[in-house]
């Protein structure tokens, strides 16, 4: 199929493009949309037929449920069986924004988008293009990240085009996303809220609003070989993976740089080697390796924002092995390390 590609700027939205995309959605088509986290592949959340199209275009297993995107808090009452007090408080503070809440689903939500679960994941994204699109079309948008399953999530329209051009009806190019990693997912169906996927909204941010919050044990690196099964089905897959094999080296900056140089020196005899470095460390590596800067250690948000782009950049090279520096696993660092650990298939050398 031919994929329509349209550019829209969030600060001067072209209404014609919103109408065009609404029509595609109303006719059961699927449209890639920019959000503040990553690009999504959107379709009518209440249509089983449309959800099949989404799964097929991504090559995604259909037991992995989709997030439903809404444009008004009132929509919660249609999609959820009950709306707990915590959900309203969190929505008030963090919506529209990079937070997804898991609630008991209502009858309206088809099993096909929840992978058969009795719960549904809901988010109000902070992107005016998407909010306008939902309001104008009157359609709740089921939208997983708009990548081929297993690849890093797309942070630019070019990434979406590389993965899905010819497989979907339309791509709305809204430029580079602001955050660069997927939303925080919090499960509100148990007594204490549980983080199923770390993201830009941190445990501390959530606790400020609702008190104690836990983190799903299965997603912590220290438990990676203990056999816990993550509560978010998507978190169990090797994911975000670049084509090259990858290892993460953890420790003090100087120790890590020395170790990576030593490992790279050896590895270079076998294959082309890449390094994921930061503004502060990039010039400290040996000649002959491909060094890419993910962001600045002085501002972790730049690292979150650059991570998937760097992984995709390496896919365009003939690098077969990547060494990556690591980051402190707290606040936003927890979300960054969660994605890095998965990209590396939990191949970690800890020198701390
Ligand atoms: O930032 C985001 O959340 C992006 C943008 C497009 O909104 N979307 C996104 O969707 O990352 P996706 O499909 O790539 O990841 C959704 C995650 C998966 O790990 C899935 O298993 C989990 O959410 N999930 C969805 N519904 C769930 C539910 N009812 N219970 C537990 N986990 C759920
Ligand atoms: Mg995804």
Short mmCIF file of C-alpha atoms and ligand atoms in Angstrom, two decimals:
data_model
loop_
_atom_site.label_atom_id
_atom_site.label_comp_id
_atom_site.label_asym_id
_atom_site.label_seq_id
_atom_site.Cartn_x
_atom_site.Cartn_y
_atom_site.Cartn_z
CA UNK A 1 0.00 0.00 0.00
CA UNK A 2 1.09 3.58 -0.46
CA UNK A 3 1.66 5.37 2.85
CA UNK A 4 0.52 9.00 2.99
CA UNK A 5 3.11 11.16 4.78
CA UNK A 6 2.14 14.61 6.12
CA UNK A 7 4.09 17.11 8.17
CA UNK A 8 2.37 18.94 11.02
CA UNK A 9 3.85 21.34 13.53
CA UNK A 10 2.45 21.20 17.03
CA UNK A 11 2.57 25.01 17.36
CA UNK A 12 0.67 25.71 14.12
CA UNK A 13 -1.48 22.69 13.41
CA UNK A 14 -2.73 22.23 9.88
CA UNK A 15 -6.41 21.36 10.37
CA UNK A 16 -6.68 19.75 6.95
CA UNK A 17 -4.16 17.10 7.92
CA UNK A 18 -6.07 16.39 11.15
CA UNK A 19 -9.27 15.96 9.11
CA UNK A 20 -7.50 13.72 6.62
CA UNK A 21 -6.09 11.53 9.41
CA UNK A 22 -9.48 11.44 11.19
CA UNK A 23 -11.06 10.11 8.05
CA UNK A 24 -8.42 7.41 7.66
CA UNK A 25 -9.06 6.33 11.28
CA UNK A 26 -12.85 6.43 10.90
CA UNK A 27 -12.54 4.16 7.87
CA UNK A 28 -10.57 1.64 9.91
CA UNK A 29 -7.09 2.64 8.78
CA UNK A 30 -3.91 2.92 10.87
CA UNK A 31 -1.88 6.09 11.30
CA UNK A 32 1.54 6.71 12.88
CA UNK A 33 1.38 9.67 15.27
CA UNK A 34 3.98 11.72 17.13
CA UNK A 35 3.63 11.83 20.93
CA UNK A 36 5.86 13.42 23.56
CA UNK A 37 7.42 10.01 24.39
CA UNK A 38 7.87 8.07 21.13
CA UNK A 39 5.89 7.74 17.87
CA UNK A 40 2.80 5.52 18.12
CA UNK A 41 0.93 3.42 15.55
CA UNK A 42 -2.69 4.36 16.09
CA UNK A 43 -6.04 2.87 15.20
CA UNK A 44 -9.58 2.56 16.57
CA UNK A 45 -9.19 0.98 20.02
CA UNK A 46 -12.73 -0.39 20.01
CA UNK A 47 -12.32 -2.34 16.77
CA UNK A 48 -10.85 -5.85 16.87
CA UNK A 49 -10.29 -5.75 13.13
CA UNK A 50 -8.15 -2.61 13.44
CA UNK A 51 -6.11 -4.07 16.28
CA UNK A 52 -5.24 -7.03 14.04
CA UNK A 53 -3.92 -4.59 11.45
CA UNK A 54 -1.73 -2.92 14.08
CA UNK A 55 -0.30 -6.22 15.31
CA UNK A 56 0.35 -7.33 11.75
CA UNK A 57 2.10 -4.13 10.64
CA UNK A 58 4.43 -4.27 13.66
CA UNK A 59 4.92 -8.04 13.53
CA UNK A 60 3.92 -8.04 17.19
CA UNK A 61 2.64 -11.03 19.17
CA UNK A 62 -1.08 -10.46 19.80
CA UNK A 63 -0.84 -11.43 23.49
CA UNK A 64 1.00 -8.14 24.07
CA UNK A 65 -1.68 -5.54 24.91
CA UNK A 66 -1.95 -2.01 23.51
CA UNK A 67 -2.23 1.33 25.31
CA UNK A 68 -5.45 3.30 24.69
CA UNK A 69 -4.91 7.04 24.17
CA UNK A 70 -7.63 9.47 25.25
CA UNK A 71 -8.10 13.25 25.12
CA UNK A 72 -10.26 13.86 28.19
CA UNK A 73 -10.27 12.50 31.75
CA UNK A 74 -13.99 11.77 31.35
CA UNK A 75 -13.06 9.08 28.83
CA UNK A 76 -11.73 7.04 31.76
CA UNK A 77 -15.30 6.37 32.88
CA UNK A 78 -16.12 4.80 29.52
CA UNK A 79 -13.05 2.58 29.31
CA UNK A 80 -12.57 1.55 32.95
CA UNK A 81 -14.97 -0.46 35.11
CA UNK A 82 -14.15 1.74 38.07
CA UNK A 83 -11.97 4.80 38.36
CA UNK A 84 -10.05 4.82 41.64
CA UNK A 85 -9.33 8.05 43.48
CA UNK A 86 -5.57 7.61 42.79
CA UNK A 87 -6.22 7.60 39.05
CA UNK A 88 -7.97 10.96 39.25
CA UNK A 89 -5.20 12.44 41.38
CA UNK A 90 -2.49 11.20 39.04
CA UNK A 91 -4.41 12.38 35.98
CA UNK A 92 -4.81 15.78 37.58
CA UNK A 93 -1.08 16.11 38.17
CA UNK A 94 0.52 14.32 35.21
CA UNK A 95 -1.97 14.31 32.30
CA UNK A 96 -1.60 15.10 29.55
CA UNK A 97 1.80 13.48 29.96
CA UNK A 98 4.06 10.42 29.89
CA UNK A 99 2.07 8.30 32.35
CA UNK A 100 -0.02 5.22 31.52
CA UNK A 101 -2.45 3.80 34.09
CA UNK A 102 -3.63 0.19 34.17
CA UNK A 103 -7.25 -0.16 35.36
CA UNK A 104 -10.00 -2.82 35.29
CA UNK A 105 -11.46 -2.62 31.79
CA UNK A 106 -15.09 -1.90 30.92
CA UNK A 107 -17.23 -4.00 28.57
CA UNK A 108 -16.55 -1.52 25.80
CA UNK A 109 -12.89 -2.53 25.50
CA UNK A 110 -12.38 -5.56 23.26
CA UNK A 111 -10.19 -8.48 24.48
CA UNK A 112 -8.18 -8.24 21.28
CA UNK A 113 -6.40 -5.07 22.42
CA UNK A 114 -5.81 -6.22 26.01
CA UNK A 115 -4.28 -9.55 24.99
CA UNK A 116 -7.13 -11.24 26.86
CA UNK A 117 -6.40 -9.42 30.16
CA UNK A 118 -9.27 -8.03 32.26
CA UNK A 119 -7.37 -4.73 32.56
CA UNK A 120 -6.69 -1.89 30.14
CA UNK A 121 -3.76 0.55 29.90
CA UNK A 122 -4.80 4.19 29.34
CA UNK A 123 -2.84 7.37 28.68
CA UNK A 124 -3.51 10.99 27.72
CA UNK A 125 -0.47 12.03 25.68
CA UNK A 126 0.93 15.55 25.85
CA UNK A 127 0.85 16.28 22.15
CA UNK A 128 -1.65 18.71 20.69
CA UNK A 129 -1.71 16.96 17.30
CA UNK A 130 -2.85 13.70 18.90
CA UNK A 131 -5.30 15.34 21.30
CA UNK A 132 -6.89 17.20 18.36
CA UNK A 133 -7.00 14.00 16.34
CA UNK A 134 -8.78 12.08 19.12
CA UNK A 135 -11.30 14.89 19.67
CA UNK A 136 -11.96 15.44 15.98
CA UNK A 137 -12.29 11.75 15.05
CA UNK A 138 -14.15 10.78 18.23
CA UNK A 139 -11.96 7.67 18.29
CA UNK A 140 -9.93 6.31 21.21
CA UNK A 141 -6.54 5.46 19.78
CA UNK A 142 -4.93 2.12 20.51
CA UNK A 143 -1.28 2.85 19.89
CA UNK A 144 1.81 0.79 20.52
CA UNK A 145 5.17 2.32 19.64
CA UNK A 146 5.43 2.64 15.83
CA UNK A 147 8.43 0.37 15.37
CA UNK A 148 8.78 -3.12 13.97
CA UNK A 149 8.49 -5.41 16.98
CA UNK A 150 11.90 -5.90 18.66
CA UNK A 151 13.47 -2.72 17.21
CA UNK A 152 14.14 0.45 19.19
CA UNK A 153 11.04 2.68 19.47
CA UNK A 154 10.90 5.51 16.90
CA UNK A 155 11.72 9.04 18.02
CA UNK A 156 11.51 10.63 14.56
CA UNK A 157 9.20 10.16 11.57
CA UNK A 158 12.25 8.87 9.64
CA UNK A 159 12.47 5.94 12.06
CA UNK A 160 8.79 5.17 11.43
CA UNK A 161 9.27 5.41 7.67
CA UNK A 162 12.23 3.01 7.87
CA UNK A 163 10.13 0.39 9.70
CA UNK A 164 6.57 0.80 8.45
CA UNK A 165 6.44 2.63 5.12
CA UNK A 166 4.20 0.69 2.72
CA UNK A 167 2.58 -1.23 5.60
CA UNK A 168 0.35 1.48 7.11
CA UNK A 169 -2.09 4.07 5.76
CA UNK A 170 -0.54 7.29 6.99
CA UNK A 171 2.35 8.84 8.92
CA UNK A 172 2.03 12.22 10.65
CA UNK A 173 5.50 13.73 10.86
CA UNK A 174 5.53 16.02 13.89
CA UNK A 175 9.32 16.26 14.14
CA UNK A 176 11.57 14.79 16.80
CA UNK A 177 9.83 13.78 20.05
CA UNK A 178 10.59 15.60 23.31
CA UNK A 179 11.21 12.74 25.75
CA UNK A 180 12.46 9.80 23.71
CA UNK A 181 11.54 6.81 25.89
CA UNK A 182 8.11 5.28 26.44
CA UNK A 183 5.68 6.35 29.17
CA UNK A 184 5.84 5.14 32.76
CA UNK A 185 3.22 2.41 33.29
CA UNK A 186 1.58 2.17 36.72
CA UNK A 187 -0.86 -0.57 37.69
CA UNK A 188 -3.65 0.78 39.90
CA UNK A 189 -5.57 -2.48 40.24
CA UNK A 190 -3.73 -3.68 43.35
CA UNK A 191 -3.78 -2.14 46.82
CA UNK A 192 -0.39 -0.46 46.40
CA UNK A 193 0.26 0.98 42.91
CA UNK A 194 2.97 -0.92 41.01
CA UNK A 195 5.30 0.47 38.33
CA UNK A 196 5.30 -2.02 35.45
CA UNK A 197 7.60 0.03 33.21
CA UNK A 198 9.81 2.91 34.42
CA UNK A 199 9.72 6.15 32.44
CA UNK A 200 10.01 9.92 32.63
CA UNK A 201 7.53 10.09 35.55
CA UNK A 202 9.54 8.50 38.35
CA UNK A 203 8.61 6.49 41.45
CA UNK A 204 9.22 9.64 43.49
CA UNK A 205 6.90 11.67 41.23
CA UNK A 206 4.14 9.10 41.74
CA UNK A 207 4.70 8.84 45.50
CA UNK A 208 4.27 12.60 45.86
CA UNK A 209 0.67 12.13 44.72
CA UNK A 210 -0.45 8.70 45.94
CA UNK A 211 1.93 7.64 48.73
CA UNK A 212 3.73 4.29 48.60
CA UNK A 213 4.44 2.86 45.15
CA UNK A 214 6.21 -0.42 44.35
CA UNK A 215 8.24 -1.48 41.34
CA UNK A 216 7.46 -4.79 39.61
CA UNK A 217 10.30 -7.03 40.87
CA UNK A 218 10.66 -8.67 37.50
CA UNK A 219 11.91 -5.51 35.80
CA UNK A 220 14.84 -4.83 38.13
CA UNK A 221 18.26 -5.69 36.76
CA UNK A 222 19.31 -7.33 40.03
CA UNK A 223 16.48 -9.84 39.54
CA UNK A 224 17.09 -10.43 35.84
CA UNK A 225 18.07 -14.08 36.30
CA UNK A 226 15.57 -14.96 39.03
CA UNK A 227 12.75 -16.03 36.76
CA UNK A 228 10.10 -13.45 37.75
CA UNK A 229 7.56 -12.85 34.97
CA UNK A 230 6.89 -9.14 34.29
CA UNK A 231 3.28 -8.02 34.78
CA UNK A 232 3.40 -5.93 31.58
CA UNK A 233 3.51 -8.63 28.91
CA UNK A 234 5.67 -6.47 26.64
CA UNK A 235 8.43 -6.23 29.22
CA UNK A 236 9.30 -9.91 28.87
CA UNK A 237 10.55 -9.65 25.30
CA UNK A 238 14.11 -8.85 24.29
CA UNK A 239 13.33 -5.45 22.92
CA UNK A 240 14.83 -2.18 21.80
CA UNK A 241 17.54 -4.35 20.33
CA UNK A 242 20.15 -3.08 17.89
CA UNK A 243 21.47 -5.52 15.28
CA UNK A 244 24.88 -5.68 16.92
CA UNK A 245 25.53 -7.58 20.13
CA UNK A 246 25.97 -5.30 23.07
CA UNK A 247 27.53 -5.19 26.53
CA UNK A 248 27.21 -2.55 29.26
CA UNK A 249 30.13 -1.70 31.53
CA UNK A 250 29.24 -0.22 34.94
CA UNK A 251 31.52 1.62 37.34
CA UNK A 252 33.35 4.92 37.88
CA UNK A 253 33.92 6.83 34.63
CA UNK A 254 37.69 6.30 34.48
CA UNK A 255 37.49 2.61 35.29
CA UNK A 256 34.78 2.11 32.67
CA UNK A 257 36.69 3.95 29.96
CA UNK A 258 39.86 1.91 30.60
CA UNK A 259 37.92 -1.34 30.61
CA UNK A 260 36.01 -0.56 27.43
CA UNK A 261 39.25 0.43 25.66
CA UNK A 262 40.82 -2.84 26.73
CA UNK A 263 37.83 -4.94 25.66
CA UNK A 264 37.49 -3.04 22.38
CA UNK A 265 41.17 -3.56 21.55
CA UNK A 266 40.62 -7.32 21.70
CA UNK A 267 37.25 -7.36 20.02
CA UNK A 268 38.52 -5.29 17.08
CA UNK A 269 40.51 -8.30 15.91
CA UNK A 270 37.20 -10.10 15.28
CA UNK A 271 34.80 -7.39 14.12
CA UNK A 272 33.97 -3.70 13.89
CA UNK A 273 33.37 -2.25 17.38
CA UNK A 274 31.09 0.59 18.46
CA UNK A 275 30.93 2.54 21.71
CA UNK A 276 28.02 4.40 23.29
CA UNK A 277 29.64 7.35 25.08
CA UNK A 278 28.67 10.77 26.44
CA UNK A 279 29.74 14.32 25.62
CA UNK A 280 32.10 14.13 28.59
CA UNK A 281 33.80 10.84 27.63
CA UNK A 282 33.66 10.52 23.83
CA UNK A 283 37.24 11.68 23.16
CA UNK A 284 38.76 9.22 25.63
CA UNK A 285 38.42 6.12 23.47
CA UNK A 286 41.01 4.41 21.27
CA UNK A 287 41.34 4.93 17.50
CA UNK A 288 39.55 2.59 15.14
CA UNK A 289 36.29 2.22 17.08
CA UNK A 290 33.03 3.94 16.14
CA UNK A 291 32.11 6.23 19.04
CA UNK A 292 28.59 7.71 19.23
CA UNK A 293 27.44 10.26 21.77
CA UNK A 294 24.09 9.46 23.41
CA UNK A 295 23.84 12.70 25.42
CA UNK A 296 25.40 14.66 28.26
CA UNK A 297 26.04 13.30 31.74
CA UNK A 298 25.09 16.75 33.02
CA UNK A 299 21.51 16.35 31.80
CA UNK A 300 20.01 12.85 31.91
CA UNK A 301 17.04 13.91 29.80
CA UNK A 302 19.41 14.29 26.83
CA UNK A 303 20.48 10.67 27.31
CA UNK A 304 16.89 9.42 27.34
CA UNK A 305 16.26 11.50 24.25
CA UNK A 306 19.28 10.21 22.32
CA UNK A 307 19.19 6.54 23.27
CA UNK A 308 16.99 5.02 20.57
CA UNK A 309 18.48 7.22 17.84
CA UNK A 310 21.97 6.04 18.72
CA UNK A 311 20.88 2.40 18.65
CA UNK A 312 19.29 2.92 15.25
CA UNK A 313 22.37 4.80 13.98
CA UNK A 314 24.47 1.77 14.83
CA UNK A 315 22.08 -0.39 12.80
CA UNK A 316 23.11 1.61 9.73
CA UNK A 317 26.80 0.80 10.24
CA UNK A 318 28.74 -2.47 9.99
CA UNK A 319 29.47 -2.44 13.73
CA UNK A 320 28.92 -5.95 15.12
CA UNK A 321 29.65 -5.35 18.79
CA UNK A 322 28.73 -2.33 20.94
CA UNK A 323 30.10 -1.43 24.37
CA UNK A 324 28.02 1.06 26.33
CA UNK A 325 28.74 3.15 29.36
CA UNK A 326 26.10 2.88 32.10
CA UNK A 327 24.20 5.45 34.18
CA UNK A 328 23.07 5.71 37.79
CA UNK A 329 19.88 3.67 38.22
CA UNK A 330 17.63 6.15 39.97
CA UNK A 331 14.96 8.65 38.91
CA UNK A 332 15.11 8.98 35.11
CA UNK A 333 18.29 6.87 35.16
CA UNK A 334 16.15 3.90 36.15
CA UNK A 335 14.14 4.17 32.92
CA UNK A 336 17.29 4.70 30.84
CA UNK A 337 19.04 1.69 32.34
CA UNK A 338 15.91 -0.45 31.97
CA UNK A 339 15.99 0.18 28.19
CA UNK A 340 19.79 -0.21 27.95
CA UNK A 341 19.77 -3.51 29.86
CA UNK A 342 17.13 -4.85 27.51
CA UNK A 343 19.00 -3.65 24.43
CA UNK A 344 22.04 -5.54 25.72
CA UNK A 345 20.02 -8.66 26.57
CA UNK A 346 21.21 -8.09 30.19
CA UNK A 347 24.86 -8.56 29.19
CA UNK A 348 26.46 -6.45 31.92
CA UNK A 349 29.98 -6.14 33.36
CA UNK A 350 29.75 -4.58 36.81
CA UNK A 351 33.02 -3.05 38.06
CA UNK A 352 31.50 -1.20 41.01
O1 LIG B 1 4.89 6.16 25.58
C1 LIG B 1 4.19 5.20 25.29
O2 LIG B 1 3.60 4.52 26.16
C2 LIG B 1 4.08 4.82 23.82
C3 LIG B 1 3.33 5.94 23.11
C4 LIG B 1 3.04 5.62 21.67
O3 LIG B 1 2.17 6.25 23.81
N1 LIG B 1 3.41 3.56 23.65
C5 LIG B 1 4.00 2.36 23.96
O4 LIG B 1 3.23 1.25 23.65
O5 LIG B 1 5.12 2.27 24.42
P1 LIG B 1 3.80 -0.21 23.55
O6 LIG B 1 2.68 -1.01 23.02
O7 LIG B 1 5.05 -0.22 22.78
O8 LIG B 1 4.04 -0.63 25.03
C6 LIG B 1 2.93 -0.87 25.85
C7 LIG B 1 3.33 -1.66 27.06
C8 LIG B 1 3.66 -3.11 26.76
O9 LIG B 1 4.78 -3.50 27.52
C9 LIG B 1 2.41 -3.83 27.22
O10 LIG B 1 2.68 -5.15 27.59
C10 LIG B 1 1.96 -2.97 28.38
O11 LIG B 1 2.20 -1.67 27.93
N2 LIG B 1 0.52 -3.08 28.66
C11 LIG B 1 -0.51 -2.70 27.87
N3 LIG B 1 -1.69 -3.00 28.45
C12 LIG B 1 -1.41 -3.58 29.63
C13 LIG B 1 -2.20 -4.11 30.70
N4 LIG B 1 -3.53 -4.13 30.65
N5 LIG B 1 -1.54 -4.63 31.77
C14 LIG B 1 -0.20 -4.63 31.84
N6 LIG B 1 0.61 -4.14 30.86
C15 LIG B 1 0.00 -3.63 29.78
MG1 LIG B 2 6.90 -0.76 22.13
#
